[in-house]
Tab-separated table of N, CA and C in Angstrom:
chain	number	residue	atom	x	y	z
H	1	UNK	N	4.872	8.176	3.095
H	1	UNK	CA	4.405	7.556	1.869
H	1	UNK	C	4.967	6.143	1.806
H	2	UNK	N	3.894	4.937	1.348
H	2	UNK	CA	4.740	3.824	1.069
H	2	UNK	C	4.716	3.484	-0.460
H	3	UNK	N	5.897	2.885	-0.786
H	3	UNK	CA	5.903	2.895	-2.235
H	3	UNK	C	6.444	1.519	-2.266
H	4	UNK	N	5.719	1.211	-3.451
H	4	UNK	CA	5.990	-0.474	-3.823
H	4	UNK	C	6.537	-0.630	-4.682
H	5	UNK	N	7.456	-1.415	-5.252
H	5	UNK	CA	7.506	-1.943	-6.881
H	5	UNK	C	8.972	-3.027	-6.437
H	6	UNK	N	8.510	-3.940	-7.094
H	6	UNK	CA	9.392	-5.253	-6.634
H	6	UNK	C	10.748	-5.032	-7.047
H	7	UNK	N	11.252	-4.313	-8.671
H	7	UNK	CA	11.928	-3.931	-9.471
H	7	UNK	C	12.541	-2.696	-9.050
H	8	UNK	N	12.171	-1.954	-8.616
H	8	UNK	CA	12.495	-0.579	-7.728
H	8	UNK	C	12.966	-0.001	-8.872
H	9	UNK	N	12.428	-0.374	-10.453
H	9	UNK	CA	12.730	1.471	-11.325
H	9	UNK	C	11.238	1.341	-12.026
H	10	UNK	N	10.456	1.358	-11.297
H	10	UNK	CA	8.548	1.653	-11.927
H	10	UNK	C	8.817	2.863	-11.998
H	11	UNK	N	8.904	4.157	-13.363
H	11	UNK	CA	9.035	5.331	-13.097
H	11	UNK	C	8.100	6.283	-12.241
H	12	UNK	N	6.589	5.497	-12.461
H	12	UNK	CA	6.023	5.892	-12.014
H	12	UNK	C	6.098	6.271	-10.380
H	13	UNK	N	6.181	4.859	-9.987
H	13	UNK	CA	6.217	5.138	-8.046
H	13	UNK	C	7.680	6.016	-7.666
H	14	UNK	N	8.563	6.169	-8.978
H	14	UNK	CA	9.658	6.576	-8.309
H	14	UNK	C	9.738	8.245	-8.840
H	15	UNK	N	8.767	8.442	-9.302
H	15	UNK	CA	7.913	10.063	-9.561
H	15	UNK	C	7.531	10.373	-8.361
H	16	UNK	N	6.446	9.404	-7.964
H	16	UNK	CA	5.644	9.585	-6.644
H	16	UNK	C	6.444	10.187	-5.536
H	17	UNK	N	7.741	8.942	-5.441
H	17	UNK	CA	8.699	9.187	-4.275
H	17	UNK	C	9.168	10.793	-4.422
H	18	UNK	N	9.012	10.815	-5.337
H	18	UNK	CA	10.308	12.578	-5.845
H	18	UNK	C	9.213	13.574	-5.085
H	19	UNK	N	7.947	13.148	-5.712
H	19	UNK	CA	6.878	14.553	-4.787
H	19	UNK	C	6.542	14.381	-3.893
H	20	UNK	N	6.591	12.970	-2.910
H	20	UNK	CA	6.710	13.055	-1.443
H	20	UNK	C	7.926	13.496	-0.495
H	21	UNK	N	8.769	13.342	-1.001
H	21	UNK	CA	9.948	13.608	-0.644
H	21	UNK	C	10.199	15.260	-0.508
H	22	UNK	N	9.471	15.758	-1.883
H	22	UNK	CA	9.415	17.224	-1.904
H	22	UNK	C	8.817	17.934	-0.868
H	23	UNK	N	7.752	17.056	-0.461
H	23	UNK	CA	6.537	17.510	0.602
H	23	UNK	C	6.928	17.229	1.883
H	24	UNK	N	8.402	16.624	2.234
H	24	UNK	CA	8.677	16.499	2.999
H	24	UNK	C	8.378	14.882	3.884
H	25	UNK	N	7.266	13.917	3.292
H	25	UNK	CA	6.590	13.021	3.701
H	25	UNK	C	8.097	11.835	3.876
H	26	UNK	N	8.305	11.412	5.196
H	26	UNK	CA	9.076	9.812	5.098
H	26	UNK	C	8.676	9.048	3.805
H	27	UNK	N	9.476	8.372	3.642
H	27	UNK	CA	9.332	6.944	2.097
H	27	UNK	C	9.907	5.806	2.640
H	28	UNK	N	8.848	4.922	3.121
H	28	UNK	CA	9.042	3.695	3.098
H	28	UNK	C	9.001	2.611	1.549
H	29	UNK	N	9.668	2.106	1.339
H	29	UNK	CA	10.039	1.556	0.048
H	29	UNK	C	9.690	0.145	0.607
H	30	UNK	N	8.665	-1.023	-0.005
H	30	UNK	CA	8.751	-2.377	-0.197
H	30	UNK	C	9.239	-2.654	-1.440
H	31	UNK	N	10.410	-3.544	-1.898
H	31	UNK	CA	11.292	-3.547	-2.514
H	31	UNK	C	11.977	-5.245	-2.732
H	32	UNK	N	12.629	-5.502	-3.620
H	32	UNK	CA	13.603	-6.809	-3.687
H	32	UNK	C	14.826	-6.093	-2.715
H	33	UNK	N	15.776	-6.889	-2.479
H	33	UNK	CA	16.894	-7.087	-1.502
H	33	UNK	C	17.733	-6.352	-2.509
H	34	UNK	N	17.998	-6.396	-3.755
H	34	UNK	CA	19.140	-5.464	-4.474
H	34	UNK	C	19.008	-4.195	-4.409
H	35	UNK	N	20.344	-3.448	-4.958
H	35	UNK	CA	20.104	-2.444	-4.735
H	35	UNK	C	19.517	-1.831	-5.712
H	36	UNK	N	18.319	-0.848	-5.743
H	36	UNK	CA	17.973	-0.297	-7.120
H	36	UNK	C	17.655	1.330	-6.625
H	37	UNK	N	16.957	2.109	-7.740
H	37	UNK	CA	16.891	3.000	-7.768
H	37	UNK	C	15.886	3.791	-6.739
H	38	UNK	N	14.948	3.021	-6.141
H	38	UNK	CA	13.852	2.888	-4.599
H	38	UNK	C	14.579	2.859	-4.212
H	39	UNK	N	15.463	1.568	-3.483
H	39	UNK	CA	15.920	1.297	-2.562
H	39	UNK	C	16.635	2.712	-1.894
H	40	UNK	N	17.292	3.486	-3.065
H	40	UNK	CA	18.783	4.604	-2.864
H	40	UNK	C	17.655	5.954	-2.518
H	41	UNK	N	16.112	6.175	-2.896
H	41	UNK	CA	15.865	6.850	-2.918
H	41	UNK	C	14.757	7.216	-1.457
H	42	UNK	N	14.456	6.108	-0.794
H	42	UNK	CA	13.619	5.824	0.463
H	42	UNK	C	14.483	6.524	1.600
H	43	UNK	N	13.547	6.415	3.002
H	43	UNK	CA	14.071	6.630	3.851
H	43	UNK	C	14.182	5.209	4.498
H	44	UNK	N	13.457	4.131	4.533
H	44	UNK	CA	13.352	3.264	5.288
H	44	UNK	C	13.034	2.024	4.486
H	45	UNK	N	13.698	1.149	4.304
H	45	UNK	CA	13.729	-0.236	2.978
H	45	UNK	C	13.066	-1.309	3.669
H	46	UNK	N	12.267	-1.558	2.997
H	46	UNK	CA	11.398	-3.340	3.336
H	46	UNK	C	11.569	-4.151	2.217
H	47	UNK	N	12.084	-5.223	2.482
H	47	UNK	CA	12.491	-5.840	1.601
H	47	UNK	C	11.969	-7.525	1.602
H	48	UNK	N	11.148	-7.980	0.281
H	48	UNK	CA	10.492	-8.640	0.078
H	48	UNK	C	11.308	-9.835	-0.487
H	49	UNK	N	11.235	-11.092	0.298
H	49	UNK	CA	12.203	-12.058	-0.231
H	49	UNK	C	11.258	-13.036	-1.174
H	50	UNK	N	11.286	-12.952	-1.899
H	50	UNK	CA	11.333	-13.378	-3.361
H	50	UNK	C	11.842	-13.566	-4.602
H	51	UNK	N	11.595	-13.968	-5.902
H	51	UNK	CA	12.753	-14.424	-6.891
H	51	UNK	C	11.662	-14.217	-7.886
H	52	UNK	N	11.652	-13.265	-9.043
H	52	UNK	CA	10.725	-12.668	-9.979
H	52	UNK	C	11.961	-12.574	-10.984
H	53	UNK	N	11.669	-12.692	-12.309
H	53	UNK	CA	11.822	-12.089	-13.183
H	53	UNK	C	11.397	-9.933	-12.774
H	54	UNK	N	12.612	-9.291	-13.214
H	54	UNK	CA	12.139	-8.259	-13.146
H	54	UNK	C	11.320	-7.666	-14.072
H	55	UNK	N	11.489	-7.990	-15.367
H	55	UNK	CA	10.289	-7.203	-16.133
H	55	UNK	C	9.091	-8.483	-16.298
H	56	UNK	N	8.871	-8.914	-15.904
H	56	UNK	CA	7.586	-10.180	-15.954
H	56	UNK	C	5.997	-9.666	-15.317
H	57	UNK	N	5.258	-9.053	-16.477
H	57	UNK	CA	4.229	-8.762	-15.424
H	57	UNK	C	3.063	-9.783	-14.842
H	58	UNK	N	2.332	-9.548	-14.017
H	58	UNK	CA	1.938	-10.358	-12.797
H	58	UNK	C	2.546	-11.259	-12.464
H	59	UNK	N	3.647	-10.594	-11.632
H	59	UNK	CA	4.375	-11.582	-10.825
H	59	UNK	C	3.736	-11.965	-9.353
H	60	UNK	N	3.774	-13.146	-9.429
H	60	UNK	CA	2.608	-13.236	-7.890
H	60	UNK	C	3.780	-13.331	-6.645
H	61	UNK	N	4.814	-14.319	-6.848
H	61	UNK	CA	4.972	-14.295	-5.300
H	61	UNK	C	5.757	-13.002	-4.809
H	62	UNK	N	6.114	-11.848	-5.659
H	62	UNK	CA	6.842	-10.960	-4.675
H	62	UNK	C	5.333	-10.218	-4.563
H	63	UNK	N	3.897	-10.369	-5.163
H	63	UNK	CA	3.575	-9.835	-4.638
H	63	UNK	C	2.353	-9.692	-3.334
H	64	UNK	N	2.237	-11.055	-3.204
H	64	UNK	CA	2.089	-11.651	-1.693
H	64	UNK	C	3.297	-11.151	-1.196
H	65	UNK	N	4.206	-11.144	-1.166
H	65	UNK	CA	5.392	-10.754	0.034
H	65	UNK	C	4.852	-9.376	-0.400
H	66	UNK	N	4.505	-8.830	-0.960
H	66	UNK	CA	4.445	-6.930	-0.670
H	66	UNK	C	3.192	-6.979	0.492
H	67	UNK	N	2.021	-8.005	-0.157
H	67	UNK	CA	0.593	-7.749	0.409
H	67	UNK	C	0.740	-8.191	1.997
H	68	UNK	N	1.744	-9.405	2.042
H	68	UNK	CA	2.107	-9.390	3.564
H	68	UNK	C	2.826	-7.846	4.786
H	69	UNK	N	3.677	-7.616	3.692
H	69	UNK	CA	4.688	-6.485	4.283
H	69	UNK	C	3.437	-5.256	4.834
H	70	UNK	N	2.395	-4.898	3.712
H	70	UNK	CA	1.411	-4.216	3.806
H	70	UNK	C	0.390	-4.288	5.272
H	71	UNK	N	0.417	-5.510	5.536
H	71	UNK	CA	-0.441	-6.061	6.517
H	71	UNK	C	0.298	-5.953	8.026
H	72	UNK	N	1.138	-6.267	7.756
H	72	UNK	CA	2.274	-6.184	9.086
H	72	UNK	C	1.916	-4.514	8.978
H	73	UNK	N	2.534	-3.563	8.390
H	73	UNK	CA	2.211	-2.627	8.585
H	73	UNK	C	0.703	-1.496	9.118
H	74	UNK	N	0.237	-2.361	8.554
H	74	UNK	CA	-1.227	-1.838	8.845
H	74	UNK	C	-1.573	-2.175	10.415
H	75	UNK	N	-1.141	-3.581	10.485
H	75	UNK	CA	-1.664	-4.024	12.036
H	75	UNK	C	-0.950	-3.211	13.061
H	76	UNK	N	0.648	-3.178	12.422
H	76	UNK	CA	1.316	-2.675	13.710
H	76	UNK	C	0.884	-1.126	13.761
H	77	UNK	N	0.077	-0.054	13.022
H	77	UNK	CA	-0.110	1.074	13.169
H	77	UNK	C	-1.537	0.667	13.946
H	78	UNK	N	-2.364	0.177	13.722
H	78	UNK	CA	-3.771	-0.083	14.178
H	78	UNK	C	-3.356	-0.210	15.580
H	79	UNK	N	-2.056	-1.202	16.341
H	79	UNK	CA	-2.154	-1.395	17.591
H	79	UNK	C	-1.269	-0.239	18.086
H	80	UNK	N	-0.428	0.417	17.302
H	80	UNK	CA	-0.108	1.987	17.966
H	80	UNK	C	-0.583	2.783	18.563
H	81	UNK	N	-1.904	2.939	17.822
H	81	UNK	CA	-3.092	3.991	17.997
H	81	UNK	C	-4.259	3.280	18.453
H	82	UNK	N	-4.139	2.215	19.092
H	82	UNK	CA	-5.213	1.255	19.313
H	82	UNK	C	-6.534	2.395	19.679
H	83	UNK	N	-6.305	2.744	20.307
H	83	UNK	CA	-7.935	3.338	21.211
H	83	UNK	C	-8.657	3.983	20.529
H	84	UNK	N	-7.381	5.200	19.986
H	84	UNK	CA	-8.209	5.758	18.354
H	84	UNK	C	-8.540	5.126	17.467
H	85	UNK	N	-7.825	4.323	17.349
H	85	UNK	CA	-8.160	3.062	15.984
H	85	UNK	C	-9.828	2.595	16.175
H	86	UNK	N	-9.509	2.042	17.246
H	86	UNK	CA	-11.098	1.092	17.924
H	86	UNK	C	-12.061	2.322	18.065
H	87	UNK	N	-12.420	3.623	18.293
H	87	UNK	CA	-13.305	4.104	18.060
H	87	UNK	C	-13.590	4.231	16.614
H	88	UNK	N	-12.404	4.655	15.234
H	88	UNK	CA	-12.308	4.478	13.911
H	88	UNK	C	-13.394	3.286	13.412
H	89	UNK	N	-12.776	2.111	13.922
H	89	UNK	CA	-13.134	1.116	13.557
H	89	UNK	C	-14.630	0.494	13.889
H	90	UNK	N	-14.961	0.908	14.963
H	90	UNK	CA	-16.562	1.189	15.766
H	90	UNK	C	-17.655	2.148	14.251
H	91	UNK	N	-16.988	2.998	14.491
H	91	UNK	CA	-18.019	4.015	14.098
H	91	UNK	C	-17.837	3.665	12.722
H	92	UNK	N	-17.046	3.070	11.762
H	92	UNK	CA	-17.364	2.537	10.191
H	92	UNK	C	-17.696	1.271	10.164
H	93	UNK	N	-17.563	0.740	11.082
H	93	UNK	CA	-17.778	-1.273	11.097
H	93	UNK	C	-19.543	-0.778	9.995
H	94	UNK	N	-19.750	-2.017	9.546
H	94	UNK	CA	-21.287	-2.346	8.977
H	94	UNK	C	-21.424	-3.461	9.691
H	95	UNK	N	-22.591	-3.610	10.055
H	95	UNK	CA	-22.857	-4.954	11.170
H	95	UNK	C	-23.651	-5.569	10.249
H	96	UNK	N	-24.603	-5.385	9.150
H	96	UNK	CA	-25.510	-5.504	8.253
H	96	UNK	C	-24.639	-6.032	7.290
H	97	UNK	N	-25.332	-7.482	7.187
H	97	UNK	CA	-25.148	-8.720	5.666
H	97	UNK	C	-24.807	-7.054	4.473
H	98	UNK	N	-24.277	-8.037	3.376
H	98	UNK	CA	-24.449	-6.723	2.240
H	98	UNK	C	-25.887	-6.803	1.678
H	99	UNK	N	-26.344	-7.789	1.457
H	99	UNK	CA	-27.871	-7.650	0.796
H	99	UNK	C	-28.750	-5.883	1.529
H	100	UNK	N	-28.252	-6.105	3.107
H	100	UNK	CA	-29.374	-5.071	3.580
H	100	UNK	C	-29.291	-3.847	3.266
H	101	UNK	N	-27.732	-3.752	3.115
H	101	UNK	CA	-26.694	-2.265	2.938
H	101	UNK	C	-27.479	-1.637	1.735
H	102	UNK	N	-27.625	-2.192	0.780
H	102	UNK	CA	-28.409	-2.193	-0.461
H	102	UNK	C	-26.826	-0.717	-1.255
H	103	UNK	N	-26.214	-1.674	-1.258
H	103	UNK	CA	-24.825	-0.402	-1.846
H	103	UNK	C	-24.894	-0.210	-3.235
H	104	UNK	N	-25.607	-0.943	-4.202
H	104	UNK	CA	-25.852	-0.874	-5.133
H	104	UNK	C	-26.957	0.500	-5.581
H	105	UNK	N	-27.629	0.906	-4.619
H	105	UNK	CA	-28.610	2.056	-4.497
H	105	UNK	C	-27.592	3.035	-4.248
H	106	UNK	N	-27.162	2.793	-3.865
H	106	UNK	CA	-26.548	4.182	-2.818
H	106	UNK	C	-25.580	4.788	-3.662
H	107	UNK	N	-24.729	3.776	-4.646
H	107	UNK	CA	-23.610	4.694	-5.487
H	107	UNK	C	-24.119	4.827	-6.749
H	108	UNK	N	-23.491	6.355	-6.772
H	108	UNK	CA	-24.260	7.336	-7.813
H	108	UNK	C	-22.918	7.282	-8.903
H	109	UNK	N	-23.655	7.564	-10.019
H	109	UNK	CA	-22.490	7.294	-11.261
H	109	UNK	C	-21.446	9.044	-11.218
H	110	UNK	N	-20.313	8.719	-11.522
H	110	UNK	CA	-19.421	9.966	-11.569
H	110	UNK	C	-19.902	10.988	-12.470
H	111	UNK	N	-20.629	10.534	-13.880
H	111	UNK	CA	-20.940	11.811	-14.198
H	111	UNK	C	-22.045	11.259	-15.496
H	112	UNK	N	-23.219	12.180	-14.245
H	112	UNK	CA	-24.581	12.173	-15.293
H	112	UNK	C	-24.502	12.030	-16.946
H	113	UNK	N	-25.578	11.197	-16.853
H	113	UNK	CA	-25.667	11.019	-18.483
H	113	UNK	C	-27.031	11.527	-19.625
């Protein structure tokens, strides 16, 4: 599981952590450099260098440093599993502009009216 929160006491993600943890799942934590209540509760700390107010909401630059941390991660699993990845990535690619996709047809509302 990866869990974010710049502040590391969002009760919420640090709920999350409690029932992954239960399930047995690793917890990677993206996080500020102090120590907080994520940080103590992860298996593995990423730590986002930035300078936020902690209760300030939309804080942007820690959270480009999360959306970076995110990306590093993503790439370096994509080239892990490259071969599987590249068939993944084959068989969902859309080669088709969006106009042709016509996705606006295709999604159906959650619940009839």
């Amino acid at each position: 599981a990866i869990a974010i929160s710049y502040s590391g006491m969002t009760e919420e993600v640090l709920k999350c952590v409690e029932t992954a943890k239960e399930k047995g799942a690793p917890v990677i934590a993206i996080t500020r450099f102090e120590e907080n209540p994520l940080r103590s509760k992860a298996d593995y700390n990423l730590s986002v260098a930035a300078t936020e107010f902690i209760f300030r909401s939309g804080a942007m630059s820690s959270r480009i440093g999360q959306l970076d941390v995110i990306d590093i991660l993503y790439t370096a699993y994509a080239h892990k599993e490259y071969e599987q990845n590249v068939k993944q990535f084959e068989r969902t690619h859309i080669d088709k502009p969006y106009d042709e996709v016509n996705f606006h047809q295709k999604i159906k509302p959650l619940k009839e009216e």
